[in-house]
C-alpha positions as a LaTeX table, in Angstrom:
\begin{tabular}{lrrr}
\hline
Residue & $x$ (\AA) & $y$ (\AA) & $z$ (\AA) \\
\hline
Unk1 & $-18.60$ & 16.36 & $-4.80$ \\
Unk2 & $-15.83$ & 16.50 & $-7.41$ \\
Unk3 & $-13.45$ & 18.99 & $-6.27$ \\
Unk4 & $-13.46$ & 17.03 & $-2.57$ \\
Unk5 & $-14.44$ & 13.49 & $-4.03$ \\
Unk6 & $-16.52$ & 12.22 & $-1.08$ \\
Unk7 & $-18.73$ & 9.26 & $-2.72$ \\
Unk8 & $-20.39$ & 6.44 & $-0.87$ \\
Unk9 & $-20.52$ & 3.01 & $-3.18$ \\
Unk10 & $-23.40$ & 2.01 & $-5.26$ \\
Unk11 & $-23.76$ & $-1.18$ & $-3.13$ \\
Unk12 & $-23.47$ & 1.23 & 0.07 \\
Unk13 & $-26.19$ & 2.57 & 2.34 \\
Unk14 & $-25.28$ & 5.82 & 4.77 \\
Unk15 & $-21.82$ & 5.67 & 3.71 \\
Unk16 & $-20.68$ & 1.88 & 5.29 \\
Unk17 & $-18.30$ & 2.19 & 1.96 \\
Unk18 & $-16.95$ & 4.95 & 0.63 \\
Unk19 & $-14.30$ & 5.87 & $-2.15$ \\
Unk20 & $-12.30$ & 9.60 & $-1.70$ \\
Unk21 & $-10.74$ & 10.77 & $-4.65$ \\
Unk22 & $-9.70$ & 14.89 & $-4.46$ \\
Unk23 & $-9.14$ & 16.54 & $-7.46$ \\
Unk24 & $-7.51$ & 19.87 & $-5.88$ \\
Unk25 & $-7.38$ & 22.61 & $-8.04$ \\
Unk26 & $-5.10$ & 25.72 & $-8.46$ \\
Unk27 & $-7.13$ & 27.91 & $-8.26$ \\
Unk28 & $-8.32$ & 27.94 & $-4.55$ \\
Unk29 & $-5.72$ & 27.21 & $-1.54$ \\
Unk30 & $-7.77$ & 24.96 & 0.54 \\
Unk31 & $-11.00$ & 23.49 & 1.07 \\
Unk32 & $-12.50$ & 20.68 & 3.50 \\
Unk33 & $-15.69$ & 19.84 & 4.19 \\
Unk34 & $-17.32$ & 17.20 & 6.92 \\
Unk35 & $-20.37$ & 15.04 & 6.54 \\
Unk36 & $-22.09$ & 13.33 & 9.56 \\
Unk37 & $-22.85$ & 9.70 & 8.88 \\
Unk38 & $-23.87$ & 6.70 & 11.10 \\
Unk39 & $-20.66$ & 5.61 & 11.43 \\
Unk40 & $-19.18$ & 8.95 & 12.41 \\
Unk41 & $-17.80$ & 12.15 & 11.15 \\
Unk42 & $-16.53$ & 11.85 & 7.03 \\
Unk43 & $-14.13$ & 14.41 & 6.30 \\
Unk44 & $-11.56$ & 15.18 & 3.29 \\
Unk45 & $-9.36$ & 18.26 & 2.60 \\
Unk46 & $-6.23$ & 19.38 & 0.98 \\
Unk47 & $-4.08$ & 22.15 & 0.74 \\
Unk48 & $-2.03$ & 23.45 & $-1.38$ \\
Unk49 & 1.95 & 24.00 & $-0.64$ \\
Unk50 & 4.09 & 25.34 & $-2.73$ \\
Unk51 & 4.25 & 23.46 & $-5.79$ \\
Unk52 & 2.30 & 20.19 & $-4.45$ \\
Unk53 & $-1.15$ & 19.53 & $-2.22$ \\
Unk54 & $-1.26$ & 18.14 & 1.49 \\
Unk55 & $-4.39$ & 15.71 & 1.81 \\
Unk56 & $-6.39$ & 15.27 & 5.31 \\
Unk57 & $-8.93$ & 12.11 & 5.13 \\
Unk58 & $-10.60$ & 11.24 & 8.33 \\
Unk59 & $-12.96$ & 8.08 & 7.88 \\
Unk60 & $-15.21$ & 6.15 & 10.36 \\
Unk61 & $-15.50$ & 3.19 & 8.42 \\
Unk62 & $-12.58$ & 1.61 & 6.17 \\
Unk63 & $-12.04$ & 2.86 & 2.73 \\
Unk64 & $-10.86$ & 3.48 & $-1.15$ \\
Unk65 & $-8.56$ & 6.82 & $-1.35$ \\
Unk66 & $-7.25$ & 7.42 & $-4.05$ \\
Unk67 & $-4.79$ & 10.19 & $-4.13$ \\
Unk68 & $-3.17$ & 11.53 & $-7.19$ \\
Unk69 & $-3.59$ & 8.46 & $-8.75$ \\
Unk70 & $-3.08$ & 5.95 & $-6.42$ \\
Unk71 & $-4.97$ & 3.65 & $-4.48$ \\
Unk72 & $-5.06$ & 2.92 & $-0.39$ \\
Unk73 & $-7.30$ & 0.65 & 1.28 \\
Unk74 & $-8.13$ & 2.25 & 4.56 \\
Unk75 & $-9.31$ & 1.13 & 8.18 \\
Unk76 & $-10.95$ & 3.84 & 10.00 \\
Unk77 & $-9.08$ & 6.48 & 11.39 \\
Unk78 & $-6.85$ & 9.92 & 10.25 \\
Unk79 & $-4.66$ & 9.80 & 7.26 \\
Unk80 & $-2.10$ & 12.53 & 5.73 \\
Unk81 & $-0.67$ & 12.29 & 2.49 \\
\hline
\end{tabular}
């Protein structure tokens, strides 16, 4: 939940809205994970290169990412950062 920070809103039901906020951590090289909602397939990863960290967000509906500090507002679809 943290480590991938995958969170639906509090005013959100079967994750219409959702916020994605990573918090990658040194210690592992990757990790990704998927969730199946009624919109579609949810999923957020990142890897780490060298001294930095690749982010994968694929979301069905628009939303909040918020990478490294800073804040997109997504439509639906497959983002890199």
């Amino acid at each position: 939940k943290y480590i991938l920070g995958v969170r639906q809103t509090k005013d959100s039901y079967g994750f219409e809205k959702v916020v994605i906020c990573p918090h990658p951590t040194k210690r592992l090289d990757y990790l990704s994970a998927r969730i199946e909602t009624r919109y579609g397939q949810l999923s957020s990863a990142w890897y780490k290169e060298s001294d930095s960290f690749r982010y994968e967000i694929t979301t069905p509906t628009d939303a909040t990412v918020i990478i490294e500090g800073k804040e997109y507002h997504l439509s639906k679809g497959s983002y890199v950062f």
